[in-house]
PDB file of C-alpha atoms and ligand atoms in Angstrom:
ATOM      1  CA  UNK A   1     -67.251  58.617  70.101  1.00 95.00           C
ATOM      2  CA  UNK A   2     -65.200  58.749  67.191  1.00 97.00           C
ATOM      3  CA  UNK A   3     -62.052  56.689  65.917  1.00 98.00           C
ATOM      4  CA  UNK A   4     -58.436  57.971  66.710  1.00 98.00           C
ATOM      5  CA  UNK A   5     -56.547  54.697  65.663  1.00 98.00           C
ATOM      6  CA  UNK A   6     -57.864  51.466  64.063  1.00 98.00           C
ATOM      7  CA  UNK A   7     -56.791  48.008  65.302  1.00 98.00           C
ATOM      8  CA  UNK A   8     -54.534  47.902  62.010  1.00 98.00           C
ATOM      9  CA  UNK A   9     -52.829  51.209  63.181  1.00 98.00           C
ATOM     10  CA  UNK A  10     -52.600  50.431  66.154  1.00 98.00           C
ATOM     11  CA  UNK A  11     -50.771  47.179  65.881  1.00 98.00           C
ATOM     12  CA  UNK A  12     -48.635  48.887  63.267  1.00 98.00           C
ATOM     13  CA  UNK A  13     -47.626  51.502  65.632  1.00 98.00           C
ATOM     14  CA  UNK A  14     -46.740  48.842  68.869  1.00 98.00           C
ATOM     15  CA  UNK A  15     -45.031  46.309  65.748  1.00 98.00           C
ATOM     16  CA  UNK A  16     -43.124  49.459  65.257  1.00 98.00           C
ATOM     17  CA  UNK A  17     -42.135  50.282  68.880  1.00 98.00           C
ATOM     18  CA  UNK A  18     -41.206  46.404  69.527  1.00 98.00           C
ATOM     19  CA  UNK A  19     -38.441  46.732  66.932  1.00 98.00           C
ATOM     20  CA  UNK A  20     -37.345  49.884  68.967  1.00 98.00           C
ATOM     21  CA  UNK A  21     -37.463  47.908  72.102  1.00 98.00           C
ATOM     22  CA  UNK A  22     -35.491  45.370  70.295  1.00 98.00           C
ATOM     23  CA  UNK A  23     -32.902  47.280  68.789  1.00 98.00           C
ATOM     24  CA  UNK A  24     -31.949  48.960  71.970  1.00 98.00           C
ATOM     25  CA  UNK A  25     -31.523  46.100  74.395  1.00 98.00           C
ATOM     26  CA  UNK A  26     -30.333  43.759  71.626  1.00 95.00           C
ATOM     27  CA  UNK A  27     -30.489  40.045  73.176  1.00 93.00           C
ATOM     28  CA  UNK A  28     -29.807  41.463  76.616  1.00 97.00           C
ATOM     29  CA  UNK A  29     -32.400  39.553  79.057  1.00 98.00           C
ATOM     30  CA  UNK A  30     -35.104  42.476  80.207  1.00 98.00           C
ATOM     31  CA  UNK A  31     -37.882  42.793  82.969  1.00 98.00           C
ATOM     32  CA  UNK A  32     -40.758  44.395  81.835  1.00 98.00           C
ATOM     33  CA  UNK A  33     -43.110  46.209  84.463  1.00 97.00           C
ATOM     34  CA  UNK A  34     -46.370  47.043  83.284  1.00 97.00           C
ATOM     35  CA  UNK A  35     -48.106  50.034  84.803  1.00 96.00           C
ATOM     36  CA  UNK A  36     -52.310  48.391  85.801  1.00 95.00           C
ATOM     37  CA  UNK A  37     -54.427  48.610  84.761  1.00 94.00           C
ATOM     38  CA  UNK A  38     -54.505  50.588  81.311  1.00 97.00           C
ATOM     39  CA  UNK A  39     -51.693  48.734  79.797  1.00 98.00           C
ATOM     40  CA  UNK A  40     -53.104  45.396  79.807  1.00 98.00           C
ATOM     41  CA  UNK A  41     -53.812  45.258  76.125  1.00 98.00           C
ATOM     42  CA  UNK A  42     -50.535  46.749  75.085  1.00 98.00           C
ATOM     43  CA  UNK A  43     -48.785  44.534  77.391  1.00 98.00           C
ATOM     44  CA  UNK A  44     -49.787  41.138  76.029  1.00 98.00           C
ATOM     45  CA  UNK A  45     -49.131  42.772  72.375  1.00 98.00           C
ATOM     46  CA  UNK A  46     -45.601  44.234  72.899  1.00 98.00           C
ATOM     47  CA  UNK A  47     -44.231  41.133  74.850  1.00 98.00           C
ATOM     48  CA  UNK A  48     -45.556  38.760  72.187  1.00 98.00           C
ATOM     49  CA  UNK A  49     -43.432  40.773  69.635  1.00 98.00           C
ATOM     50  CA  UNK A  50     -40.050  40.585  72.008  1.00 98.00           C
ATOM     51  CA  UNK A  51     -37.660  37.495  71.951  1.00 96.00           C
ATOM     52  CA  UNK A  52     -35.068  38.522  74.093  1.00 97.00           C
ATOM     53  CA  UNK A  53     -35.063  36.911  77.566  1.00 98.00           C
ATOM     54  CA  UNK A  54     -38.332  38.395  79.220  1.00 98.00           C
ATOM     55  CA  UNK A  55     -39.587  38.682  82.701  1.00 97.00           C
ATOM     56  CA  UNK A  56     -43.048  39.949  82.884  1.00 97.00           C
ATOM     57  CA  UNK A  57     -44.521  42.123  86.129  1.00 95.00           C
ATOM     58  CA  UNK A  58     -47.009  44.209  87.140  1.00 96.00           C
ATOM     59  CA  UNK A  59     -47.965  47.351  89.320  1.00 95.00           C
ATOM     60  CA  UNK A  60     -50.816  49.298  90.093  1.00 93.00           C
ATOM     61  CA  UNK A  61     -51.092  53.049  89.613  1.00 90.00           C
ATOM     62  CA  UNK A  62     -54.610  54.400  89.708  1.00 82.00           C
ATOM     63  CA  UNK A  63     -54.976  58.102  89.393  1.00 75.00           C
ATOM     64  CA  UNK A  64     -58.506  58.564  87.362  1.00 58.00           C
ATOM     65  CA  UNK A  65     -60.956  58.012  90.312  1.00 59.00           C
ATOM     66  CA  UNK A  66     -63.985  60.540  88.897  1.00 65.00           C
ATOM     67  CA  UNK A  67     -64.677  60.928  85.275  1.00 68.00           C
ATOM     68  CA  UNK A  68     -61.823  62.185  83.265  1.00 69.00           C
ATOM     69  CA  UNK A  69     -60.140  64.373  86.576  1.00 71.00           C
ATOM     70  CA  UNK A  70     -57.428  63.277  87.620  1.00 69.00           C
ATOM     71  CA  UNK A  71     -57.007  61.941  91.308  1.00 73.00           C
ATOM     72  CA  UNK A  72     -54.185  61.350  93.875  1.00 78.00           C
ATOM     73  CA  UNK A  73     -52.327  58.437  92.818  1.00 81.00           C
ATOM     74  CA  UNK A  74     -51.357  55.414  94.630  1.00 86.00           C
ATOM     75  CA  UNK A  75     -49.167  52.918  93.689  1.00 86.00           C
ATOM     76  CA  UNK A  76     -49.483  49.489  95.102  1.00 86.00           C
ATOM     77  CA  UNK A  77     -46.048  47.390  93.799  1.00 79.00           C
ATOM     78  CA  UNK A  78     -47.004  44.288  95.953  1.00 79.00           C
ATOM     79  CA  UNK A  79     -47.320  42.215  92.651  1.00 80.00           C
ATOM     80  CA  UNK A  80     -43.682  43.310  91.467  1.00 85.00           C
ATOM     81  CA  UNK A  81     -40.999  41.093  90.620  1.00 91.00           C
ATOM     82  CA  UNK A  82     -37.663  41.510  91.964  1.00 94.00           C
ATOM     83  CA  UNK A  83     -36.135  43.945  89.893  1.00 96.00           C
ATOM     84  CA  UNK A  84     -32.769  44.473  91.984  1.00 96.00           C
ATOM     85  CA  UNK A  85     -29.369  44.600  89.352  1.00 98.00           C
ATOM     86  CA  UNK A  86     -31.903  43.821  86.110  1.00 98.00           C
ATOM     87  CA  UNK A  87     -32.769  46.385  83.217  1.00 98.00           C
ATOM     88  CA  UNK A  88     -36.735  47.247  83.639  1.00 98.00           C
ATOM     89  CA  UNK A  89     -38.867  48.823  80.961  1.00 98.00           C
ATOM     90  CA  UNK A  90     -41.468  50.110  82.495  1.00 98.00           C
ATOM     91  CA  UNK A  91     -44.903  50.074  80.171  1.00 98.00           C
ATOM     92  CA  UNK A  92     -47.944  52.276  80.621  1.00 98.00           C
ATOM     93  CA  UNK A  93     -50.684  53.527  78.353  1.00 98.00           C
ATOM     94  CA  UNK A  94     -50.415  57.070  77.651  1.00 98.00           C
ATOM     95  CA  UNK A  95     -48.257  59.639  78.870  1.00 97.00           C
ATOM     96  CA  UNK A  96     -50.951  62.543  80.072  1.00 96.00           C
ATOM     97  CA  UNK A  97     -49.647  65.439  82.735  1.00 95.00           C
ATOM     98  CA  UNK A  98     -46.818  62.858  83.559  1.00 96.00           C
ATOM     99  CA  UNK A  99     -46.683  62.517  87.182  1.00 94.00           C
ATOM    100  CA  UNK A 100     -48.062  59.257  87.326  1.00 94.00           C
ATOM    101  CA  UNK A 101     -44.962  57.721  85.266  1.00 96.00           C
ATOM    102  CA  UNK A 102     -42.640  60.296  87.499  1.00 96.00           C
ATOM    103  CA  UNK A 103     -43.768  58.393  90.579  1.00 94.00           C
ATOM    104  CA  UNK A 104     -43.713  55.081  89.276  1.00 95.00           C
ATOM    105  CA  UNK A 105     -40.076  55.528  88.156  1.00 96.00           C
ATOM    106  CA  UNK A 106     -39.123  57.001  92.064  1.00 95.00           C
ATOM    107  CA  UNK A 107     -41.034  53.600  93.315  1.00 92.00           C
ATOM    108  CA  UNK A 108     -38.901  51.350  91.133  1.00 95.00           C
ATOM    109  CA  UNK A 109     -35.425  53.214  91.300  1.00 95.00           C
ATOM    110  CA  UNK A 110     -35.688  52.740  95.153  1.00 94.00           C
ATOM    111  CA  UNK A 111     -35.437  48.261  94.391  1.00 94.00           C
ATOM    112  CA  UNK A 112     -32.128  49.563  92.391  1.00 96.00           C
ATOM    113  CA  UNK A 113     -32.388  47.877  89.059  1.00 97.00           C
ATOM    114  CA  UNK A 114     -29.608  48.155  86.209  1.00 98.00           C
ATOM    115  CA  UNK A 115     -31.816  50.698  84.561  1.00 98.00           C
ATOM    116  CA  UNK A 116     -35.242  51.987  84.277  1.00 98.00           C
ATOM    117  CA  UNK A 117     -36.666  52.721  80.697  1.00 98.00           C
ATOM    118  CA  UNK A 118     -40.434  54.193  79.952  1.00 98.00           C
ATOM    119  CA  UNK A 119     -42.322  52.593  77.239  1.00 98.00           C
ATOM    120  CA  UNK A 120     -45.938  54.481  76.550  1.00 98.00           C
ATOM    121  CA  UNK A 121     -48.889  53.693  73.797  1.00 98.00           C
ATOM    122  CA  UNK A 122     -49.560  57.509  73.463  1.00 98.00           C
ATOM    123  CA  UNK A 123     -48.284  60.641  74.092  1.00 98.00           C
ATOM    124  CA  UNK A 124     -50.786  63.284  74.549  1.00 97.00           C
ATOM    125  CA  UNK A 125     -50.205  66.955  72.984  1.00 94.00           C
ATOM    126  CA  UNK A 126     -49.166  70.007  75.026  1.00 93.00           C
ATOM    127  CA  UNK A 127     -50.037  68.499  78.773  1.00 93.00           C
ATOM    128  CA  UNK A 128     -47.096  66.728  79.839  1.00 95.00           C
ATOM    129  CA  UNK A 129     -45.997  68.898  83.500  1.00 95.00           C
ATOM    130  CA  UNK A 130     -43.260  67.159  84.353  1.00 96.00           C
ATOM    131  CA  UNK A 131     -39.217  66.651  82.688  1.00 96.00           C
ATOM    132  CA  UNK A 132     -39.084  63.752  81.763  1.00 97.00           C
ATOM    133  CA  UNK A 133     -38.208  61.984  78.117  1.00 96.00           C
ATOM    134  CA  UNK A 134     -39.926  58.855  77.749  1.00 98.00           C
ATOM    135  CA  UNK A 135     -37.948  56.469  75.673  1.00 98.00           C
ATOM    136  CA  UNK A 136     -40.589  54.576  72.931  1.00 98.00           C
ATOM    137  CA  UNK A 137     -43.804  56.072  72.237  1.00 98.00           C
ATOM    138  CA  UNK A 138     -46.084  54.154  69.415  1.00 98.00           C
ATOM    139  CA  UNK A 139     -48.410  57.554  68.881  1.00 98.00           C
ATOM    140  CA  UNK A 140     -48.713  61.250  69.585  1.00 98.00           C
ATOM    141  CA  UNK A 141     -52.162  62.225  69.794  1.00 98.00           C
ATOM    142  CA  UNK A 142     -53.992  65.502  70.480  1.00 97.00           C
ATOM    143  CA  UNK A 143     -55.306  66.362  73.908  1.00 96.00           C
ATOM    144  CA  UNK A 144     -58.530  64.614  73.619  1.00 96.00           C
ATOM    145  CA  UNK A 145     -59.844  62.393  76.292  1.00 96.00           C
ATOM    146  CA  UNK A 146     -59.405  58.476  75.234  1.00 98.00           C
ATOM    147  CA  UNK A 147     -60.673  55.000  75.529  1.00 98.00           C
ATOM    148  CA  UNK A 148     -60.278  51.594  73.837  1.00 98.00           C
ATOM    149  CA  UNK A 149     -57.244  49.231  73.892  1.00 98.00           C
ATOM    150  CA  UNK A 150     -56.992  48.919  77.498  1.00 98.00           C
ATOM    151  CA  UNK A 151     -58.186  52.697  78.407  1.00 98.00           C
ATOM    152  CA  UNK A 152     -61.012  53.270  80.059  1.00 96.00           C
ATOM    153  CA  UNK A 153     -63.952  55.371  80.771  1.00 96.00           C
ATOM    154  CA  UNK A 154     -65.067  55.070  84.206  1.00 93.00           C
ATOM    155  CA  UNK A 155     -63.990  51.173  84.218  1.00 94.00           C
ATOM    156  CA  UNK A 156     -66.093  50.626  81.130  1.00 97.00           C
ATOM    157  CA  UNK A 157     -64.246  50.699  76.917  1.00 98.00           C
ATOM    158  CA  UNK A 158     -61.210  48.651  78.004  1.00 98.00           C
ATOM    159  CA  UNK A 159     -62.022  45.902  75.577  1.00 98.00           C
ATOM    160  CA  UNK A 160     -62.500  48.445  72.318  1.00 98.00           C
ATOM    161  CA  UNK A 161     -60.410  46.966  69.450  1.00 98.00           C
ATOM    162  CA  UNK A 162     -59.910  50.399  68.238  1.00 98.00           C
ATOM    163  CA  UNK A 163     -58.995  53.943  70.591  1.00 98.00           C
ATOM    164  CA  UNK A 164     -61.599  56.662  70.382  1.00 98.00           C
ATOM    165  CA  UNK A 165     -61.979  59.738  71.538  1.00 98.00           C
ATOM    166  CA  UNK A 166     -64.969  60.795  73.700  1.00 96.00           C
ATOM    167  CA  UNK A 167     -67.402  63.509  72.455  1.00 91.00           C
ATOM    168  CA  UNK A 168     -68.930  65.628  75.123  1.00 87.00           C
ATOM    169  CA  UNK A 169     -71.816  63.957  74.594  1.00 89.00           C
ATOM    170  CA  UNK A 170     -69.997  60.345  76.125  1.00 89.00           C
ATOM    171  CA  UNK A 171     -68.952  62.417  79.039  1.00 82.00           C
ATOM    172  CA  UNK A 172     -72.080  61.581  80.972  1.00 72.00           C
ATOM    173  CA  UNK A 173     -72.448  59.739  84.511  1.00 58.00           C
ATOM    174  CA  UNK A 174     -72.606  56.373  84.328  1.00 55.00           C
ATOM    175  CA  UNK A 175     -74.417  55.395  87.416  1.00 44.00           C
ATOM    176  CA  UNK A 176     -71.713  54.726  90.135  1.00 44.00           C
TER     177      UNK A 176
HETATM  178  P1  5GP B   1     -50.627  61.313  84.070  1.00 85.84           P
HETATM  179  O1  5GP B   1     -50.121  61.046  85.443  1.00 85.84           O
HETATM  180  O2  5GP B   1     -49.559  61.194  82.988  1.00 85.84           O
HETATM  181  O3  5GP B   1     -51.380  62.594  83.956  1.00 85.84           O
HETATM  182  O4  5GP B   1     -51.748  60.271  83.806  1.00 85.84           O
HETATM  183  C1  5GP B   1     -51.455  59.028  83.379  1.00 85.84           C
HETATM  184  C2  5GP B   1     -52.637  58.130  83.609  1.00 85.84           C
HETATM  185  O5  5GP B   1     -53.884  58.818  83.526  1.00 85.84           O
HETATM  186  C3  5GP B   1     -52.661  57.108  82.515  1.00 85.84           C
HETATM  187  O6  5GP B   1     -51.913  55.969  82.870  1.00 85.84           O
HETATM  188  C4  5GP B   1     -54.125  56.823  82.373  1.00 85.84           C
HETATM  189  O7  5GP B   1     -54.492  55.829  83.298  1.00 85.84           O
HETATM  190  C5  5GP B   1     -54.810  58.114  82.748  1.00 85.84           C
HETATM  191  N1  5GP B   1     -55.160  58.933  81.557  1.00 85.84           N
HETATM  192  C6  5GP B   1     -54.565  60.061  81.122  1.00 85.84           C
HETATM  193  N2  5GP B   1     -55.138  60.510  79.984  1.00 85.84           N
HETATM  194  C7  5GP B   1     -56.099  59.622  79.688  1.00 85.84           C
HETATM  195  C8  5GP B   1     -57.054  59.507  78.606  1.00 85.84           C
HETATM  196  O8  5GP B   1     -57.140  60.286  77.660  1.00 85.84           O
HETATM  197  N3  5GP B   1     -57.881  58.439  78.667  1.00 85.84           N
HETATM  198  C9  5GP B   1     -57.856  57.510  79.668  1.00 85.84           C
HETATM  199  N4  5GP B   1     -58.708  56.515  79.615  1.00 85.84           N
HETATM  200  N5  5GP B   1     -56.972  57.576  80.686  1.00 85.84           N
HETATM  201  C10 5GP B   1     -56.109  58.626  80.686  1.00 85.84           C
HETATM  202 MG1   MG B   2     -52.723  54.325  83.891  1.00 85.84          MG
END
């Protein structure tokens, strides 16, 4: 595995994408949704750096079910706050082909909040397949398979401090 982004640069780059966050809503109160289970880490970072009236939720959306393929999705929203008239930011960890944030904004539209808003770690180079802008993005990284800071490798790598990228090497079975 090698390094992508250090703890330092990573915490630079969500510091940096807090202030975005900030700037744009102001003191307005906000609901944050954060997309399970990848954006764990970045979730407990970015809300500890907003002070603007917060509500905190969660969703599933699991799409990665063998190796680094990706899967149908499902969405399970049963954990969701009530998001009806309130301005949600929606907060996943990277933004790959792009259907999984696509659906997840379709879920969420139908409980007719204020507005929806897409906040992403990473952006990954040339394989988005879908139109749509996402609003903050901390890092754009090439199209490399990654783990650490609440990404995962076949369940395992969440808890890396740092993000790497896998070699083909890591790509191996890991006994399921
Ligand atoms: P999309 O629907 O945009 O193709 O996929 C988004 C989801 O796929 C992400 O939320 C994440 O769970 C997973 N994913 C996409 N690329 C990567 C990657 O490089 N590493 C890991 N660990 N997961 C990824
Ligand atoms: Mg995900």
């Amino acid at each position: 595995m090698k390094t992508l982004l250090t703890e330092d640069e990573l915490q630079a780059g969500v510091d940096r994408m807090a202030s975005e966050i900030a700037a744009w809503y102001s003191h307005r109160p906000l609901t944050i949704v954060g997309v399970l289970t990848g954006s764990i880490v970045l979730l407990a970072d970015l809300i500890r750096q907003l002070d603007m009236p917060l509500r905190v939720g969660v969703l599933q959306a699991s799409s990665y079910r063998e190796g680094t393929t990706r899967g149908a999705l499902t969405i399970n929203s049963e954990m969701m706050l009530d998001v009806r008239e309130r301005d949600v930011l929606l907060v996943d960890d990277i933004f790959d082909t792009g259907h999984t944030l696509v659906e997840v904004i379709r879920e969420v539209e139908q409980l007719e909040p204020t507005s929806v808003r897409t906040a992403v770690l990473l952006r990954k180079a040339g394989r988005q397949e879908v139109d749509l802008d996402i609003d903050f993005i901390a890092f754009d990284i090439p199209n490399e398979f990654v783990v650490g800071y609440g990404l995962d490798y076949e369940d395992q790598y969440r808890n890396l401090r740092h993000l790497a990228a896998l070699e083909p090497e890591d790509l191996t079975e890991t006994g399921s």
